[in-house]
Short mmCIF file of C-alpha atoms and ligand atoms in Angstrom, two decimals:
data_model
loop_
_atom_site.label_atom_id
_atom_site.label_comp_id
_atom_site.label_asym_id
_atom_site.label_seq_id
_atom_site.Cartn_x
_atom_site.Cartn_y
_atom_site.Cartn_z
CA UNK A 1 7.62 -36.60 2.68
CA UNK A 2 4.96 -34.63 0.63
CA UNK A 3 2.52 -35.44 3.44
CA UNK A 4 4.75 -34.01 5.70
CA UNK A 5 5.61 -31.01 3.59
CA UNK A 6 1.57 -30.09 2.95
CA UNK A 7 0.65 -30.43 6.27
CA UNK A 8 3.49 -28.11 7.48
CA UNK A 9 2.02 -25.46 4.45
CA UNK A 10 -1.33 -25.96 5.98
CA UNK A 11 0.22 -25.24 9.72
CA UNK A 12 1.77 -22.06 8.28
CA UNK A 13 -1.49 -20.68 6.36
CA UNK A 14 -3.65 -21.61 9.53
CA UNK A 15 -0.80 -19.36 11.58
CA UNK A 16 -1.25 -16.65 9.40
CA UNK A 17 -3.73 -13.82 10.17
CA UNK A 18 -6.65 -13.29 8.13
CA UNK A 19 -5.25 -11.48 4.85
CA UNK A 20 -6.94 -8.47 4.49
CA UNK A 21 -9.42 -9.30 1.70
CA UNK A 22 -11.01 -12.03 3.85
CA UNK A 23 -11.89 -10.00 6.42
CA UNK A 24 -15.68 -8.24 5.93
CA UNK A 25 -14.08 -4.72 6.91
CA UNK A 26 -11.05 -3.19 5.69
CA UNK A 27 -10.47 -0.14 8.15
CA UNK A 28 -7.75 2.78 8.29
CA UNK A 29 -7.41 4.54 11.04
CA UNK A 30 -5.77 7.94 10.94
CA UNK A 31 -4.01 7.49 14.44
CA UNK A 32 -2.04 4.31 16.33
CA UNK A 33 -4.61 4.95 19.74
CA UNK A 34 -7.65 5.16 17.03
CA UNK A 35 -6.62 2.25 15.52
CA UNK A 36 -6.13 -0.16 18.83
CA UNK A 37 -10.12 1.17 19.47
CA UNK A 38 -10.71 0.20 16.15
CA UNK A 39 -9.58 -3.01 16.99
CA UNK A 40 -10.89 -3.78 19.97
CA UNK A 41 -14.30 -3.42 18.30
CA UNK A 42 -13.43 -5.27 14.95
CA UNK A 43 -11.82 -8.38 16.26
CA UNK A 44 -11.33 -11.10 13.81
CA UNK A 45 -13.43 -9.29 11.79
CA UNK A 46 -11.82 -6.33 10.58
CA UNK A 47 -8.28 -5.68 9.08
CA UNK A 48 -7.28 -2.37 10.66
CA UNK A 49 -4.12 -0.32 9.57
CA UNK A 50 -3.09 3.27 10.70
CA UNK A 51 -2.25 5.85 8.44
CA UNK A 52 0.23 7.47 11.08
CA UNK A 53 3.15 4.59 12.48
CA UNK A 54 3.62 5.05 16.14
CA UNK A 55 5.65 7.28 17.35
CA UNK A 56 4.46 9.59 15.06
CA UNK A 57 3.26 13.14 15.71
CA UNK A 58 -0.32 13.77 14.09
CA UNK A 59 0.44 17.71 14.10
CA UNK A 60 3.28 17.50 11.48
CA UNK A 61 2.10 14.67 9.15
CA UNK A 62 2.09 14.81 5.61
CA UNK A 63 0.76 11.47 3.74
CA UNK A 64 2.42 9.69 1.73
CA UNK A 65 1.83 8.04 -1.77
CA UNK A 66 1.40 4.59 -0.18
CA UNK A 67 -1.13 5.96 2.31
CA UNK A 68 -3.42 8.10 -0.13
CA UNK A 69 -3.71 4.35 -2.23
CA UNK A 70 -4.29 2.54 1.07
CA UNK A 71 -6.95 4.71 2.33
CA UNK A 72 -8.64 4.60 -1.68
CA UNK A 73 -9.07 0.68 -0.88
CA UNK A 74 -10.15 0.57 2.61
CA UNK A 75 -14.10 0.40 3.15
CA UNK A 76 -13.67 3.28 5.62
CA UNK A 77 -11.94 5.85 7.01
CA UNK A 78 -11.83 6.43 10.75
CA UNK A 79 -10.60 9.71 12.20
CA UNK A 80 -10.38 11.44 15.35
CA UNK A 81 -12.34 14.84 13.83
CA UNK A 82 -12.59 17.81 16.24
CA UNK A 83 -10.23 19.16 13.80
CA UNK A 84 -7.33 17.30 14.46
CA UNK A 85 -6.66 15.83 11.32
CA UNK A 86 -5.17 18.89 9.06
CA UNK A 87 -4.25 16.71 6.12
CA UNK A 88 -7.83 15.15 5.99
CA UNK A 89 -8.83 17.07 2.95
CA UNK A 90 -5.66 16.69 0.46
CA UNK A 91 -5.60 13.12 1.72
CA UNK A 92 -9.09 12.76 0.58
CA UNK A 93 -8.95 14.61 -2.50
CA UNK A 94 -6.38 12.50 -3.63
CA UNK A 95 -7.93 9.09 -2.98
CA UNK A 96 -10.61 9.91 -5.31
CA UNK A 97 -13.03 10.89 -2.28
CA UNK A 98 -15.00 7.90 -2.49
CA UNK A 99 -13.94 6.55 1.05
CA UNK A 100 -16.26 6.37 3.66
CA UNK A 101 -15.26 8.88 6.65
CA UNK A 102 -16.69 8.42 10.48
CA UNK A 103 -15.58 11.24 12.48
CA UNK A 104 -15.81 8.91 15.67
CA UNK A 105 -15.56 12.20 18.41
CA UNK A 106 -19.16 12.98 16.92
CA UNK A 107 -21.26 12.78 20.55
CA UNK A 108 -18.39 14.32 22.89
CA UNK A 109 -18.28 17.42 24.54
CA UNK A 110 -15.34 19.50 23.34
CA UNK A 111 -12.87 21.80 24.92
CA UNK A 112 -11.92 24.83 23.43
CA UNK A 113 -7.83 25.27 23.34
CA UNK A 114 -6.58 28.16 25.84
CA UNK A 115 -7.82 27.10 28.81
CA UNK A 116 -4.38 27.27 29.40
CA UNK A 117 -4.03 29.30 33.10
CA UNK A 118 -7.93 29.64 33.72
CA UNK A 119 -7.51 28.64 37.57
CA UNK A 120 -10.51 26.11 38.63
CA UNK A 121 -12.13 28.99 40.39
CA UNK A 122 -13.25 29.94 37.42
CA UNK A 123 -15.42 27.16 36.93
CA UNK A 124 -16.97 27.25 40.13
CA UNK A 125 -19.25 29.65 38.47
CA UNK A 126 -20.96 26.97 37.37
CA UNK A 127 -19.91 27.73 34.17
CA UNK A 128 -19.47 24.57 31.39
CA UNK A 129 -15.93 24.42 29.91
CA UNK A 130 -16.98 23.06 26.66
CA UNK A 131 -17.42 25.15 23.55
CA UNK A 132 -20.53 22.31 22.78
CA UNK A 133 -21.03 18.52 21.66
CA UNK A 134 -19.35 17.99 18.14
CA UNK A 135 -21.64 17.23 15.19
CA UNK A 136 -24.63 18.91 17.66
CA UNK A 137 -24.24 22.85 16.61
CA UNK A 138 -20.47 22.34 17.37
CA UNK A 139 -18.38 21.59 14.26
CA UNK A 140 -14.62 22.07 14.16
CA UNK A 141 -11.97 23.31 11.53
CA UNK A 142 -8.73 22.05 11.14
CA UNK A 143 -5.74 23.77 12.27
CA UNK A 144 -3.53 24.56 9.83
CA UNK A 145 0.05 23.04 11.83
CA UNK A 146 2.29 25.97 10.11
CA UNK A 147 0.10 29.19 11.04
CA UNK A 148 1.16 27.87 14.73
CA UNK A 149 4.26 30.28 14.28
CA UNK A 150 2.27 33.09 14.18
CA UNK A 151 0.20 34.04 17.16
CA UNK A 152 -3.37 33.16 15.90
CA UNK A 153 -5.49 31.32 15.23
CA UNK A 154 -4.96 28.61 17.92
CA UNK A 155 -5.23 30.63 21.00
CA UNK A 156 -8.51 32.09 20.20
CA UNK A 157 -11.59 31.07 22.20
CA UNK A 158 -13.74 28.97 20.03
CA UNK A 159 -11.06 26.92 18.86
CA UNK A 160 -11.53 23.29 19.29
CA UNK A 161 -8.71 21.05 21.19
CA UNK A 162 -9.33 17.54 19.77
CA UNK A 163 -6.88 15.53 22.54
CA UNK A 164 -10.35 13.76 23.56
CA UNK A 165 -8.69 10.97 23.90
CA UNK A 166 -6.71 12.05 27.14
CA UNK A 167 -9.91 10.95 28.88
CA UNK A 168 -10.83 7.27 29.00
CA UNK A 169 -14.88 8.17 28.91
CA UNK A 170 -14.63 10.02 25.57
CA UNK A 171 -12.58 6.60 24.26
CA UNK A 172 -16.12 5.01 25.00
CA UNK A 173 -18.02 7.72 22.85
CA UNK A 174 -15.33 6.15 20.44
CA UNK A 175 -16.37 2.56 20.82
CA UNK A 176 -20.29 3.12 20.58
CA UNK A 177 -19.48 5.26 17.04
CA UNK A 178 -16.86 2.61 16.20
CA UNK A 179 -20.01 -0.21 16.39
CA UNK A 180 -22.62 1.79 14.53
CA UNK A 181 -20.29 2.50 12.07
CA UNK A 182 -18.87 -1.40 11.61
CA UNK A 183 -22.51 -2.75 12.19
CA UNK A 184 -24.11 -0.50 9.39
CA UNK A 185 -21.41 -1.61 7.12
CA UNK A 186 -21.72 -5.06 7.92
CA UNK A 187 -25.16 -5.45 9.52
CA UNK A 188 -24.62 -9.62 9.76
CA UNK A 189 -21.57 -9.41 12.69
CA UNK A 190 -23.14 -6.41 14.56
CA UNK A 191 -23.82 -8.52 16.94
CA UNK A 192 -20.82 -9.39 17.63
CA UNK A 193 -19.70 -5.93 17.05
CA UNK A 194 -21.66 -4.69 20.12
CA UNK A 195 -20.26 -7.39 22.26
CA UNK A 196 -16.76 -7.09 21.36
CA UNK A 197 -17.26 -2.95 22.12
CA UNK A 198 -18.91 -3.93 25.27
CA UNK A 199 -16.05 -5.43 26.54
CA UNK A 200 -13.73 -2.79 25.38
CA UNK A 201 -15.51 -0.66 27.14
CA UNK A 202 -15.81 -2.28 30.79
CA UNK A 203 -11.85 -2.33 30.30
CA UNK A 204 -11.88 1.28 29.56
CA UNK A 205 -14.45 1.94 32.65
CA UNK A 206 -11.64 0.04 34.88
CA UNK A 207 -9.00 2.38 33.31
CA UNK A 208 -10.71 5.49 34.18
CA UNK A 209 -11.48 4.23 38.00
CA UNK A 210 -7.65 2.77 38.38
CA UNK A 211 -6.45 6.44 36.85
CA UNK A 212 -8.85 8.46 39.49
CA UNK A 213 -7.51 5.99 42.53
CA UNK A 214 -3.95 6.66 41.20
CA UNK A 215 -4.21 10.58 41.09
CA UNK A 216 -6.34 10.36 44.34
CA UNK A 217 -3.04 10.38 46.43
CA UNK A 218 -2.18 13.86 45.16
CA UNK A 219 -2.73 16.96 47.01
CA UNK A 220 -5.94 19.00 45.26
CA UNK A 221 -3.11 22.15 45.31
CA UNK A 222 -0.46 20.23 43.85
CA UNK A 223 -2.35 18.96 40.64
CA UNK A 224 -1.11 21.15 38.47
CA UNK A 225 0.56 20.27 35.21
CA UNK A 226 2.93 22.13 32.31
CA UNK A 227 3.32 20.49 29.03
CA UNK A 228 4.78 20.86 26.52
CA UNK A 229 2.17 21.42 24.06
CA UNK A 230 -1.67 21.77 24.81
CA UNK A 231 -2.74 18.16 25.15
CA UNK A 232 -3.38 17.82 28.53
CA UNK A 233 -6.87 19.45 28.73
CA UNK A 234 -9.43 16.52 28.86
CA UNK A 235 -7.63 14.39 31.10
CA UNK A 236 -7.01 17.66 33.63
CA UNK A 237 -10.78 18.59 33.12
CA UNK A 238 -11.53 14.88 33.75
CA UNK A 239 -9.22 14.35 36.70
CA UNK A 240 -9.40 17.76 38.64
CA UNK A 241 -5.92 19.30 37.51
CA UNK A 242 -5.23 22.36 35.98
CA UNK A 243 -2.90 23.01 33.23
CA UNK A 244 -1.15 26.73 34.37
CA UNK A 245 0.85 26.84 31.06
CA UNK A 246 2.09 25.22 28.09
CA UNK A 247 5.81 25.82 26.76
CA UNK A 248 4.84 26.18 23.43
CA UNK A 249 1.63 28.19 22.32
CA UNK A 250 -1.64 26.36 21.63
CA UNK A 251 -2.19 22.52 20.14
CA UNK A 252 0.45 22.23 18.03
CA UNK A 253 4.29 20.90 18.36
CA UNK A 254 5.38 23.08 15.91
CA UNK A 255 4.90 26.52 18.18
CA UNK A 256 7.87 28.32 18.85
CA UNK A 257 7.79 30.64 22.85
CA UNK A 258 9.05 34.24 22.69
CA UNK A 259 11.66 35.11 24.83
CA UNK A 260 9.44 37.19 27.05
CA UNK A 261 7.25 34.51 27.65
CA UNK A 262 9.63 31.93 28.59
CA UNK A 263 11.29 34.35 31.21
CA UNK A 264 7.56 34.70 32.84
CA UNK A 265 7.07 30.92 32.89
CA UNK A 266 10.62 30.49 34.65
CA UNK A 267 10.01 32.76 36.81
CA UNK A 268 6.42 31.24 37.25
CA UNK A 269 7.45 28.21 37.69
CA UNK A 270 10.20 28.74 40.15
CA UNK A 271 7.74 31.34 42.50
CA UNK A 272 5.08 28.46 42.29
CA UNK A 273 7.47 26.03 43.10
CA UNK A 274 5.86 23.73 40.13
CA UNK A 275 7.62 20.47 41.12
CA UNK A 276 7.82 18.52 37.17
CA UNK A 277 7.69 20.25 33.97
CA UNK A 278 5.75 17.42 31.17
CA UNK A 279 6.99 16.75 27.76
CA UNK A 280 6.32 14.62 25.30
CA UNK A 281 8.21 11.93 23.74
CA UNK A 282 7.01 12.94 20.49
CA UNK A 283 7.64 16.44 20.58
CA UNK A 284 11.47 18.37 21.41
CA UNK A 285 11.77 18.84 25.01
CA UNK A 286 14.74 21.21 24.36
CA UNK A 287 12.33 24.43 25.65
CA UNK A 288 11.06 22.46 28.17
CA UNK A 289 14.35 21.37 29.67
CA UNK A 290 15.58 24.84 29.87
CA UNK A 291 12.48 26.12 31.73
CA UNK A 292 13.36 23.58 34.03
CA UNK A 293 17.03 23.45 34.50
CA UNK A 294 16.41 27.73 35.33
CA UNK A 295 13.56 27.02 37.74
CA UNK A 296 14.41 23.78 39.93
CA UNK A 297 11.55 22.01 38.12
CA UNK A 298 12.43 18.47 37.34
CA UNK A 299 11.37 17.64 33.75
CA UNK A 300 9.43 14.64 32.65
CA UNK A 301 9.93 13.97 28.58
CA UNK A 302 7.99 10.63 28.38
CA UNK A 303 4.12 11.24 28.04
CA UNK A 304 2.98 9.90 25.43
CA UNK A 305 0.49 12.46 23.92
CA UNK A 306 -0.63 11.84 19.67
CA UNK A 307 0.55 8.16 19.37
CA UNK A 308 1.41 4.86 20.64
CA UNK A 309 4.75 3.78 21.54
CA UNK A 310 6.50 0.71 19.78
CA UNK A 311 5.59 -3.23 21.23
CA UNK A 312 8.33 -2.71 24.02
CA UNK A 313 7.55 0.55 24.99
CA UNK A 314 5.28 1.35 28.02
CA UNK A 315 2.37 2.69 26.05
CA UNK A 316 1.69 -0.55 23.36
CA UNK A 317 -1.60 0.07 23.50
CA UNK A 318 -4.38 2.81 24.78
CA UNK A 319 -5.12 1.59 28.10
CA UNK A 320 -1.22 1.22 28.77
CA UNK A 321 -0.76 4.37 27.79
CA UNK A 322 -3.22 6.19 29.96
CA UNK A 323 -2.19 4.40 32.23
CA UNK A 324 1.64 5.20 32.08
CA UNK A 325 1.03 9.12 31.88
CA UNK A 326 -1.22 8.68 35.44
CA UNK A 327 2.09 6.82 36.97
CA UNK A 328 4.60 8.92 35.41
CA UNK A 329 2.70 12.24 36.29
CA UNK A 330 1.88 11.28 39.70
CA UNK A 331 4.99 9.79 40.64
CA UNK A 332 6.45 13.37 39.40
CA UNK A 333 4.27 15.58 41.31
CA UNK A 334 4.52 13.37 44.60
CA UNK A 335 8.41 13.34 44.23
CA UNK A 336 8.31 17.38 44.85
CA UNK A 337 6.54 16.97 47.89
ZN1 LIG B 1 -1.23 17.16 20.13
#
């Protein structure tokens, strides 16, 4: 009976996962899509929370006690950067400061926020659409989240937009700063490091072709997308769309429209027969469902835009997610056709 008993405790401890403090790397992540890159690279090797649970919008977070003492014990602290994370500096401040931070956007080419209604004739001046390459005479502030009720600062050129992720190749940028970062704090598994971001990576190359096959079928004059809030801007840069207009102004979830400006995008909307109107499941659609209900648009309110969704959901992990927004979008804009 005690043989039996000890060898069912040995079955359960071998089930377990690796408690965190034998693991070489303890890792936080700020974000749920951060984390599953995070992840990807650390394998077996790394115990990786996020600070944010899914479902969670980014723009309106405020850490909590538990978090702060979390992120004070982790060996590092991986965030998205570009200035997306506006609670970055109390957070760190009050974990004692002593936590390593990897901005892990440094390398990618970043899109200023308002280039909202720019039509892609402008760019056929040849002109780049990037404000610069972060960390490379590009650094970005954080946005406040509350000044976004006031009409500046987020519309100004020179702003940075950090949705990066929207575009599978800046998730590899990710992954190769994700591996330096793990191998220099444990230089004896970068080996396997680099081979488990290798791999990541040739899924996230497959992504990016399936997404560019997917959005092939759709008219060059109907890719056009409204959402919600700015977010859209790397995957529309990287897939040929343009985003005409946002319902609320700038990056952040917490803009409110005036009423002027919503009667123009109605109107707008309805003129350019815009067949689907894009929200986010993080963010109230209520704005967005009135612009369409007075213009004939249909309205979309599942993209998934700052976080993942739970283990059912469609979007359990990054490459599900991308992958859901292509379907859902393009099965949108083909259904006004
Ligand atoms: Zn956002």
């Amino acid at each position: 009976m005690l043989r039996h008993l000890l060898t069912a405790a040995l079955c359960l401890v071998l089930a377990l996962p690796a408690a965190a403090q034998d693991v070489p790397l303890k890792v936080t992540a700020t974000t749920t899509i951060l984390a599953d890159a995070a992840r990807s690279v650390g394998g077996d090797l790394a115990a990786v929370s996020s600070l944010l649970p899914p479902d969670t919008d980014g723009h309106a977070y405020e850490p909590t006690a538990a978090d702060i003492a979390g992120v004070a014990q982790a060996d590092m602290l991986l965030t998205v950067g570009a200035g997306y994370e506006t609670f970055l500096g109390r957070l760190l401040e009050n974990a004692g400061g002593r936590v390593e931070t990897v901005e892990v956007s440094r390398g990618l080419e970043i899109l200023p926020l308002g280039l909202v209604g720019h039509s892609r004739d402008d760019e056929e001046h040849d002109e780049s659409p990037f404000l610069g390459v972060l960390g490379e005479g590009l650094e970005c502030e954080p946005h406040e989240h509350d000044d976004a009720v006031t009409d500046e600062p987020e519309h100004e050129h020179g702003s940075c937009d950090p949705h990066v992720w929207m575009n599978p190749r800046n998730v590899i940028g990710w992954v190769d700063n994700i591996v330096a970062a793990f191998s220099a704090a444990d230089p004896a598994n970068a080996s396997a490091y680099r081979a488990n971001g290798k791999r990541y990576i040739e899924q996230l190359e497959a992504l990016d072709a399936e997404i560019e096959a997917l959005v092939s079928d759709i008219p060059d004059d109907q890719r056009i997308l409204i959402t919600n809030h700015e977010f859209m801007g790397y995957f529309a840069q990287r897939y040929g769309f343009e985003v005409v207009a946002t319902v609320l102004p700038g990056m952040n979830t917490g803009g409110e429209i005036d009423p002027q400006t919503l009667a123009e995008l109605i109107i707008r909307v309805r003129d350019e027969h815009v067949p689907a109107i894009f929200a986010e499941v993080s963010a109230n659609p209520q704005i967005a469902e009135v612009v369409a209900a007075e213009s004939g648009a249909a309205v979309v309110t599942s993209l998934y835009s700052e976080s993942l969704g739970g283990a059912d959901s469609p979007a359990s992990t990054y490459i599900d997610l991308m992958r859901y927004n292509a379907q859902t979008i393009t099965a949108a804009l083909l259904a006004g056709e």
